[in-house]
Short mmCIF file of C-alpha atoms in Angstrom, two decimals:
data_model
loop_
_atom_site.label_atom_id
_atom_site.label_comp_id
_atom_site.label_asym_id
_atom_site.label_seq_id
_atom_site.Cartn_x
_atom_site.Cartn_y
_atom_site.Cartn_z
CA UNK T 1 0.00 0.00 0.00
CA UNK T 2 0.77 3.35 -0.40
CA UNK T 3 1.81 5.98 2.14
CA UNK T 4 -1.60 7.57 1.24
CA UNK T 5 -3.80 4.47 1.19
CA UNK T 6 -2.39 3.67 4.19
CA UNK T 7 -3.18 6.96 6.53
CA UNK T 8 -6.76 7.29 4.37
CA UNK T 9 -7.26 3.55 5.88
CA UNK T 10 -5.78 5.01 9.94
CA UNK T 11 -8.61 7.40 9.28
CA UNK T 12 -11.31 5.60 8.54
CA UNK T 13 -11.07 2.75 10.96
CA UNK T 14 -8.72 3.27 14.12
CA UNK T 15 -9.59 5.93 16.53
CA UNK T 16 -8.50 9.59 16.35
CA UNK T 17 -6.64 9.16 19.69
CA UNK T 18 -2.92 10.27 18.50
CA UNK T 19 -1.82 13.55 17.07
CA UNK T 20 -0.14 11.75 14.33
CA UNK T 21 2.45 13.51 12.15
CA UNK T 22 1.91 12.98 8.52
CA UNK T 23 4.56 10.20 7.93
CA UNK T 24 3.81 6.14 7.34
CA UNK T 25 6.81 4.17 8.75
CA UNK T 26 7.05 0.93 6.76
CA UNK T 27 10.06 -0.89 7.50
CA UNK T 28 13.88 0.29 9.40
CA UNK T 29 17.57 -0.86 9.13
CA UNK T 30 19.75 0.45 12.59
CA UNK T 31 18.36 4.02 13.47
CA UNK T 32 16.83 4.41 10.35
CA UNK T 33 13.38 3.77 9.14
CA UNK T 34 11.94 4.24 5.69
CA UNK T 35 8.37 4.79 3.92
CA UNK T 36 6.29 2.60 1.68
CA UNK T 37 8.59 5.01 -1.08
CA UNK T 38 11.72 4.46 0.15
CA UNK T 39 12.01 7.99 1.80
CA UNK T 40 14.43 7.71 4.89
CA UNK T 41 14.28 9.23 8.08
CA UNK T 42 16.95 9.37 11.15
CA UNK T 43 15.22 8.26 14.24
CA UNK T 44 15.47 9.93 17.61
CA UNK T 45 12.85 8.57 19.00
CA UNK T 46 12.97 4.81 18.96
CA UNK T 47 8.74 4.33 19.19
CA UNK T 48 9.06 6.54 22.60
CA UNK T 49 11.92 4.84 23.80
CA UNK T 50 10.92 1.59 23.04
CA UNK T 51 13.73 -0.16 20.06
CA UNK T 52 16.62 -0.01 22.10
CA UNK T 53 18.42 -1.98 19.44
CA UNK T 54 17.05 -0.59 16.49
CA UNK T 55 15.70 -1.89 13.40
CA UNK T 56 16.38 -5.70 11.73
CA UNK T 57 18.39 -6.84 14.57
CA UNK T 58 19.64 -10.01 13.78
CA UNK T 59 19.77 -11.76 16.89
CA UNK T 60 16.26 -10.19 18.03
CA UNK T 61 14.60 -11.36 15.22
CA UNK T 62 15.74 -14.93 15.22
CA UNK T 63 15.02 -15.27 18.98
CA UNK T 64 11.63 -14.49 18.20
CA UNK T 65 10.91 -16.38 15.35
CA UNK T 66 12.78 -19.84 17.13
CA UNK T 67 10.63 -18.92 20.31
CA UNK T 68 7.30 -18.23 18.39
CA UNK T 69 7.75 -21.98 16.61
CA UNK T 70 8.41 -23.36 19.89
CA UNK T 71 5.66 -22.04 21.89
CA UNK T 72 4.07 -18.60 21.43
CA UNK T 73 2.09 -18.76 24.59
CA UNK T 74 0.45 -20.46 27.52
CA UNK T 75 -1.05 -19.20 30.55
CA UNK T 76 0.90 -18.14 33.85
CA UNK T 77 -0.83 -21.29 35.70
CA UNK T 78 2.18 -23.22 33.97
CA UNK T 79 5.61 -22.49 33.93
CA UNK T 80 7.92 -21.96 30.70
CA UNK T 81 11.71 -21.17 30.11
CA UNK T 82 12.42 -18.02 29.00
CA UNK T 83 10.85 -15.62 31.57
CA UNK T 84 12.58 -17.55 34.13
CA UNK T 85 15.65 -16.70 32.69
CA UNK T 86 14.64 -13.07 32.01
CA UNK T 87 13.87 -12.61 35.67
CA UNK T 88 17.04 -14.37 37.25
CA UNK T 89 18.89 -11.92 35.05
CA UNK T 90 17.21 -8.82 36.17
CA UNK T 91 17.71 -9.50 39.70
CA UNK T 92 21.12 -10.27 39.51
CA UNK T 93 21.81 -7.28 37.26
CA UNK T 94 20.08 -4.98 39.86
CA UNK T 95 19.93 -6.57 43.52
CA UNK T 96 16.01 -6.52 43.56
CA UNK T 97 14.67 -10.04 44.42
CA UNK T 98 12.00 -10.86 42.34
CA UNK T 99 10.06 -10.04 38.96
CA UNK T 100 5.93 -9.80 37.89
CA UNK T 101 6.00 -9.52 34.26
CA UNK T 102 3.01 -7.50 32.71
CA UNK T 103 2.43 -6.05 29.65
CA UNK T 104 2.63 -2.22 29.11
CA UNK T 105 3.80 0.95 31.24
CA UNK T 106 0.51 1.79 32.89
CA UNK T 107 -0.24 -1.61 33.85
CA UNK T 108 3.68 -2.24 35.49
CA UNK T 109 2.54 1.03 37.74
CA UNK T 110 -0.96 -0.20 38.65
CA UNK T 111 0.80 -3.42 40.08
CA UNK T 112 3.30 -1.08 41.63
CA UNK T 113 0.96 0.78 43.78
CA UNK T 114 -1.10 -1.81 44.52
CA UNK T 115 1.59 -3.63 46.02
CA UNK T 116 2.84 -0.94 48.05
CA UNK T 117 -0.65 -0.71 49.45
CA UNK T 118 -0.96 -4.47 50.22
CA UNK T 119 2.46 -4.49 52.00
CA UNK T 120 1.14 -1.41 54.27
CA UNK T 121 -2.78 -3.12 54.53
CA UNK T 122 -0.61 -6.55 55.77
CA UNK T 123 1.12 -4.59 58.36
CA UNK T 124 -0.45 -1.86 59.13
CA UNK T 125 -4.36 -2.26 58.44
CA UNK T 126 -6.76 0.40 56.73
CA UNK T 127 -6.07 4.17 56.72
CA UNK T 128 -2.04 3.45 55.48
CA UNK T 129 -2.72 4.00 51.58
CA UNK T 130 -1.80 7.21 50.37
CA UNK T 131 1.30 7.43 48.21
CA UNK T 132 3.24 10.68 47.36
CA UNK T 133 4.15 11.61 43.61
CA UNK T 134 6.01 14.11 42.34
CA UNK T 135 4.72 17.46 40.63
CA UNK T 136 5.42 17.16 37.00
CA UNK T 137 5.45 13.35 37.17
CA UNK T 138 4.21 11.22 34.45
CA UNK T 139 2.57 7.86 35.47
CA UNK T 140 0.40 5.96 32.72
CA UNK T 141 -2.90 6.38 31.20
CA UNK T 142 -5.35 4.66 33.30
CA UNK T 143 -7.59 6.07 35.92
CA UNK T 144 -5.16 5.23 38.79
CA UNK T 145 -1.80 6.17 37.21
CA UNK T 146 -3.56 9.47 35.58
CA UNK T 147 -4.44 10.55 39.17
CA UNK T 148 -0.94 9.25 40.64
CA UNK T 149 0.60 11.44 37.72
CA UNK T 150 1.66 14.90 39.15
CA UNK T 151 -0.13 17.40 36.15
CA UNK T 152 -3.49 18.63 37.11
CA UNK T 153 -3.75 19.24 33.02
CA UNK T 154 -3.77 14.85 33.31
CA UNK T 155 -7.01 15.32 35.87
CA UNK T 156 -9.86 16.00 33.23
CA UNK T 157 -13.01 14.10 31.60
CA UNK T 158 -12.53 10.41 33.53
CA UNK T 159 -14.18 11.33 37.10
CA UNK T 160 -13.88 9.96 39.17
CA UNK T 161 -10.48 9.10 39.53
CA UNK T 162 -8.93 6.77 41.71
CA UNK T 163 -8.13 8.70 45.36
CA UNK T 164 -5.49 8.64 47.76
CA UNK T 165 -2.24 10.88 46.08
CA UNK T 166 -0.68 13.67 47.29
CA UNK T 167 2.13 15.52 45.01
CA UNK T 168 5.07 16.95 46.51
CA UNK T 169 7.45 19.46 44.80
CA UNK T 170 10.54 17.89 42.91
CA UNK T 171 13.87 18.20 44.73
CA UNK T 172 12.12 19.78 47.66
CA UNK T 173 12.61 17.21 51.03
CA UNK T 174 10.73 20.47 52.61
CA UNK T 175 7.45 19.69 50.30
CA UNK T 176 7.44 16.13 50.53
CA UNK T 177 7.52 16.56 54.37
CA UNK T 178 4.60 18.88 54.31
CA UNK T 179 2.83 16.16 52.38
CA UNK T 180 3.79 13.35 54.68
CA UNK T 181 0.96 11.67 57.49
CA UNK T 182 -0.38 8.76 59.09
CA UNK T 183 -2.28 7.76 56.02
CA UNK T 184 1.79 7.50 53.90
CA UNK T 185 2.41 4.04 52.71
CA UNK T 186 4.54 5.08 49.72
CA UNK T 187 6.94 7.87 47.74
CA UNK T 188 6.88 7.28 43.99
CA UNK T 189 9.01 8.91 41.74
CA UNK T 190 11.07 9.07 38.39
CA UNK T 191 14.47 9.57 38.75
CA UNK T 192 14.40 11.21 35.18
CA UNK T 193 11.35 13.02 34.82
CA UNK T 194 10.17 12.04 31.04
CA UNK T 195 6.98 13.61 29.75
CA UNK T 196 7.73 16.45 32.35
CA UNK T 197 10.43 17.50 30.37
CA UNK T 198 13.56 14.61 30.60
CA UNK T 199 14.43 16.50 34.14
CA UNK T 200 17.04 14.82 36.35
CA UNK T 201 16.68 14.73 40.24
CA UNK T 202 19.27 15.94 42.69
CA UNK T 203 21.00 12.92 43.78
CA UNK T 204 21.35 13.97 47.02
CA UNK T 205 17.68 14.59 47.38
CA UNK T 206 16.84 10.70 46.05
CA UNK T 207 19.02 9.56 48.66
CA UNK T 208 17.00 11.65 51.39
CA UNK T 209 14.09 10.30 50.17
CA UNK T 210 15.03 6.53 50.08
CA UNK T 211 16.54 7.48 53.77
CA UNK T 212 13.25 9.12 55.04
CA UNK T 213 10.94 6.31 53.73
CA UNK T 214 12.79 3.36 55.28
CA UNK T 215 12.64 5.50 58.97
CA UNK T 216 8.96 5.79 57.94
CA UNK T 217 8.48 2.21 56.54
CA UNK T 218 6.61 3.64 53.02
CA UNK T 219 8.32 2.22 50.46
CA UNK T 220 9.93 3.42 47.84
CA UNK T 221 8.70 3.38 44.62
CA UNK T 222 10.61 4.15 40.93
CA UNK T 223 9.16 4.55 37.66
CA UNK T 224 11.89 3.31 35.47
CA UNK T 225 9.15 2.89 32.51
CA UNK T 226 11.21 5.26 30.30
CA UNK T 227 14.23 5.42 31.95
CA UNK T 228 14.93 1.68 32.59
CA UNK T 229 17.07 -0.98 30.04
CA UNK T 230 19.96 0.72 29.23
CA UNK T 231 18.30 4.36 28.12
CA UNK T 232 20.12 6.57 30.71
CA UNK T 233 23.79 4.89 30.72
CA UNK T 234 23.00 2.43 33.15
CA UNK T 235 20.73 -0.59 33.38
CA UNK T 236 18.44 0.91 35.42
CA UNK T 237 18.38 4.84 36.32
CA UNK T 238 18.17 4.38 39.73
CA UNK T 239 21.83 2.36 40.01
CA UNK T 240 23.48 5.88 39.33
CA UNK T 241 21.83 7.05 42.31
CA UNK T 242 22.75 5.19 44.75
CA UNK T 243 19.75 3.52 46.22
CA UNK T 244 18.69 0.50 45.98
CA UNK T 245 14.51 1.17 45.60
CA UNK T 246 11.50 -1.90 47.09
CA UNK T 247 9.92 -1.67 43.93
CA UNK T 248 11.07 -0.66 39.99
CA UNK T 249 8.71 -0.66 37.17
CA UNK T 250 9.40 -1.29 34.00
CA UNK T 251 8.62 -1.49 30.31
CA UNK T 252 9.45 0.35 26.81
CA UNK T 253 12.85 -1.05 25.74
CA UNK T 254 12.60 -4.25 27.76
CA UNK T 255 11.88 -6.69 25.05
CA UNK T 256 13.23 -4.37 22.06
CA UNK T 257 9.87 -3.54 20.57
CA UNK T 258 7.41 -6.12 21.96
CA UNK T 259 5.44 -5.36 24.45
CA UNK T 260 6.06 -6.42 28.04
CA UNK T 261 6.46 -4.83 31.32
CA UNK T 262 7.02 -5.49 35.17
CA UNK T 263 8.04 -4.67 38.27
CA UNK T 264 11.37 -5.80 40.54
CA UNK T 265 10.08 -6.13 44.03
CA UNK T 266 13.02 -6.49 47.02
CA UNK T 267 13.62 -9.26 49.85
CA UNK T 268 11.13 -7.34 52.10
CA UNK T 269 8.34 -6.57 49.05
CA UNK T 270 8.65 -10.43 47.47
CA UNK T 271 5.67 -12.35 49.24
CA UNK T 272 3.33 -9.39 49.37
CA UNK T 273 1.29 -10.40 46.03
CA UNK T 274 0.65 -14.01 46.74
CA UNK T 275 -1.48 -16.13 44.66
CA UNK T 276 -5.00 -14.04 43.80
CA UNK T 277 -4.25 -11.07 44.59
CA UNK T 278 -2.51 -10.05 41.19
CA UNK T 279 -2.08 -11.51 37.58
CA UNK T 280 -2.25 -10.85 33.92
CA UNK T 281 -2.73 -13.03 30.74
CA UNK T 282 -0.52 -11.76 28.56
CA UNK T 283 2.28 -11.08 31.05
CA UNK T 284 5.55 -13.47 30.53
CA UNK T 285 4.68 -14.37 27.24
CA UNK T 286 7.68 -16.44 25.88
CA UNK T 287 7.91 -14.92 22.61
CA UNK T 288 8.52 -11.31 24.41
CA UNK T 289 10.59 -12.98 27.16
CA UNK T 290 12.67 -14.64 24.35
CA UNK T 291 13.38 -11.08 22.69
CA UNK T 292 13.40 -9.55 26.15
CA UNK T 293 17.08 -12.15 26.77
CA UNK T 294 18.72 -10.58 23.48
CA UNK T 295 17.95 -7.17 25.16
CA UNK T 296 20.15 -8.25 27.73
CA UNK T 297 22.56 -10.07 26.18
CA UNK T 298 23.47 -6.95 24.26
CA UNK T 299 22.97 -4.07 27.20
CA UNK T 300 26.63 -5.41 28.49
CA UNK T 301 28.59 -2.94 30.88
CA UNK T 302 30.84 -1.73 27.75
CA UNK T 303 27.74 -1.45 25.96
CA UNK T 304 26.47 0.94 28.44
CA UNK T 305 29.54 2.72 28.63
CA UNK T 306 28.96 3.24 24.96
CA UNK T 307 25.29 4.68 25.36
CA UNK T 308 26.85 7.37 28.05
CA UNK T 309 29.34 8.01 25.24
CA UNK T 310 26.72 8.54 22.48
CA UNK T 311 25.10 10.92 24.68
CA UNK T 312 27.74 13.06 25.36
CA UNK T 313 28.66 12.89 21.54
CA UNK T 314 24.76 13.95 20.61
CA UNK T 315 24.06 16.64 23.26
CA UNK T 316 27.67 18.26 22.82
CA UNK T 317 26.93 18.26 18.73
CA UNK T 318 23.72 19.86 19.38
CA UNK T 319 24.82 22.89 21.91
CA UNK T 320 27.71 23.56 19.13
CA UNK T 321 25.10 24.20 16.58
CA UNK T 322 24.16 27.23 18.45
CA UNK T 323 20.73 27.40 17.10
CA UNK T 324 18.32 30.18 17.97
CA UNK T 325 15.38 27.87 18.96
CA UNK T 326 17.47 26.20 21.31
CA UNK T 327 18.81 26.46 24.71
CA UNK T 328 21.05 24.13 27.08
CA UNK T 329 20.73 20.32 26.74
CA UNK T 330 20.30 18.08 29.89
CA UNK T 331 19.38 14.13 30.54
CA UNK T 332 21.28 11.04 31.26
CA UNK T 333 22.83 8.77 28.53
CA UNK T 334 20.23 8.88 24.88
CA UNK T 335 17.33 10.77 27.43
CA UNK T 336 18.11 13.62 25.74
CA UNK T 337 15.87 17.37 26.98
CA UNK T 338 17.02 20.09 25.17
CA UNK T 339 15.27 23.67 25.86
CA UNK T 340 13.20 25.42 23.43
CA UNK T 341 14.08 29.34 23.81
CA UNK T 342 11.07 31.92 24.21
CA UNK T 343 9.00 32.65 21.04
CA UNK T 344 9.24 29.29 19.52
CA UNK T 345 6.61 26.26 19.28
CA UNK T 346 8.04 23.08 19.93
CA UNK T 347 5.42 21.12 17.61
CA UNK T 348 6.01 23.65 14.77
CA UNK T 349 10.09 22.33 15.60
CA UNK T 350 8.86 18.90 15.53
CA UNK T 351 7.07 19.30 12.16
CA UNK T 352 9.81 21.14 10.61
CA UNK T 353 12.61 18.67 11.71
CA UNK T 354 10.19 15.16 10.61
CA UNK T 355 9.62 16.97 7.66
CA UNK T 356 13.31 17.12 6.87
CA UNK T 357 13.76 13.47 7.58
CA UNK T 358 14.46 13.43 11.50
CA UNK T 359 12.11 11.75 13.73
CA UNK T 360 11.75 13.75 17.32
CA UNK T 361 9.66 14.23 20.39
CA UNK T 362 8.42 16.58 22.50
CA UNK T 363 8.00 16.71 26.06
CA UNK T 364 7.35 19.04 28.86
CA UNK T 365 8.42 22.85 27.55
CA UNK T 366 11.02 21.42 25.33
CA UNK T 367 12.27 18.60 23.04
CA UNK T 368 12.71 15.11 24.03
CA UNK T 369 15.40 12.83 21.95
CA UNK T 370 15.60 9.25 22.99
CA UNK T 371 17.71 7.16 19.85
CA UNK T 372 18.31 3.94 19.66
CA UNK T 373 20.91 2.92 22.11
CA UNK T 374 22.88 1.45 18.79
CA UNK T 375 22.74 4.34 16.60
CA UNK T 376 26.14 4.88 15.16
CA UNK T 377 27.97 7.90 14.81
CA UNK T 378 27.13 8.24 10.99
CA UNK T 379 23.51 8.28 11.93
CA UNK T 380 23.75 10.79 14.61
CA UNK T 381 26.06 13.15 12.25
CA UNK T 382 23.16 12.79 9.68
CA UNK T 383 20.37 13.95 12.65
CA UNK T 384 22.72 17.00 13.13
CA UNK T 385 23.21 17.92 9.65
CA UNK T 386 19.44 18.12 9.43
CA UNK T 387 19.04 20.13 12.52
CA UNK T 388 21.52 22.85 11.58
CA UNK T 389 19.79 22.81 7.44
CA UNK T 390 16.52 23.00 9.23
CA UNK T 391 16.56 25.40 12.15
CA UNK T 392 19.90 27.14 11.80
#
């Protein structure tokens, strides 16, 4: 089909619930993807973060085809191979304990916060469920994760939402203390504030808040749902911190472009969502679990080093450009924020820069860039070259 057969068919019979740009992706080598006519375009964006190792990978795509002849998927009420392995991995990779596999972002929260409040219901009793977010927090898109997420714009049309979140001021130990109470069970936080804007906390105010919920006994909660498998520089955000959080969520990049999601619970947090009181069909598939290993087979520590490398490389490129729209760049490893100066539109920058051939995102005030962790130098020289012939 062609590029316009194809969006006239998007129109007609999937729901108008994505701003889409005017661009049909059909197929992608690396960190480059290509239309039905053969038009390239550099990609910064990776499907939100999502194909950490790009397009056509080898490996991936074997491990999923040998996987989906093998078994494609049973129920949780049996056990198979390859999430096994995916979780013993994870837990040795980041000292957490144990692994529920789910499906997307939202869901990996839901079961986040509804452990915390178990563990504090088991304890405690009633009256220990509210859990502190962050102002300018992104959480997921169902009713409970849109009310845990920290924008009032996020609080519209759904009512009623789910209750019991209070949002303290980023970097502020003085708000989040002025938020505390009896009713506490849990902080939750991004380490790397995403949709808000890719904006980095104060490591010295993540370590005051793990300190000041294990005197309190809430538990500590991080949404690594964009920031986890290898984006920032590290497997998980949160291991440049520091800390060592009772429960990580995850999803995006962790099976390369399938989707799957989870959470990594600790020692203390393992036994609190016995049999019932959780589950999911689709979670653990063995096709995603299968693509999920290759994801980790490749995010080795050089590897990593690499990423940090290729961030440096991309944000340093970008500041030398000097280009009017744009301020100072910030992140961690390919979370890339850059700043969009006063009397620009960062959608009309968007448009402009896809129309050119480069694939961004916004986020926040600014721009968000978030490659593929294997884009190669060549590709990033060809995303700058387009930036400065665009915008310069």
């Amino acid at each position: 089909m062609t590029s316009q057969e194809i969006k006239a068919l998007t129109g007609q019979y999937i729901m108008h619930t994505y701003g889409r740009f005017p661009v049909v992706i059909d197929h992608g080598e690396g960190a480059t993807l290509y239309d039905p006519e053969g038009r390239a375009y550099i990609d910064f964006t990776s499907g939100i973060g999502v194909t950490d190792l790009g397009y056509g990978c080898q490996p991936w795509v074997d491990a999923i085809a040998a996987q989906a002849k093998k078994l494609g998927h049973v129920s949780n009420l049996f056990y198979t191979e390859p999430p096994a392995r995916l979780a013993e991995i994870l837990c040795r990779r980041t000292g957490e304990s144990c692994v529920f596999f789910a499906n997307g972002g939202g869901e990996a929260n839901e079961g986040m916060i509804k452990l915390a409040r178990k563990y504090s219901f088991d304890k405690y009793g009633r009256g220990r469920s509210t859990i502190i977010t962050l102002k300018n927090s992104f959480h997921g898109r169902t009713i409970t994760t849109l009310m845990a997420t920290g924008q009032e714009v996020f609080h519209n049309y759904f009512f009623p939402f789910t209750e019991g979140f209070r949002y303290a001021d980023a970097n502020s130990m003085e708000s989040l203390h002025a938020q505390s109470g009896d009713d506490v069970c849990a902080v939750m936080l991004e380490v790397v504030q995403g949709e808000g804007g890719v904006l980095p906390l104060d490591k010295a105010y993540v370590q005051a808040v793990a300190k000041l919920c294990e005197e309190k006994d809430w538990l500590l909660l991080v949404d690594e749902v964009q920031t986890g498998v290898g984006r920032t520089g590290s497997l998980f955000a949160f291991q440049q911190y520091g800390i060592l959080p009772d429960v990580v969520s995850f999803a995006k990049g962790i099976a390369g472009g399938l989707p799957m999601s989870g959470i990594l619970a600790s020692e203390k947090c393992r036994d609190v969502l016995g049999p019932g009181t959780h589950a999911t069909t689709f979670g653990a598939n063995p096709v995603c679990a299968a693509a999920g290993l290759v994801v980790q087979q490749t995010l080795t520590d050089a590897f990593l080093e690499e990423v940090k490398a290729k961030g440096q490389y991309l944000r340093r490129g970008i500041e030398a450009l000097d280009l009017p729209c744009f301020g100072k760049t910030r992140g961690m490893g390919l979370m890339i924020g850059i700043e969009v100066t006063e009397g620009w539109q960062k959608g009309e920058i968007a448009a402009k820069l896809i129309e050119n051939g480069l694939l961004v995102l916004t986020a926040g005030p600014g721009m968000r860039l978030l490659p593929p962790l294997v884009i190669t130098k060549e590709e990033m020289d060809q995303g700058l070259a387009i930036l400065k012939k665009t915008l310069a």
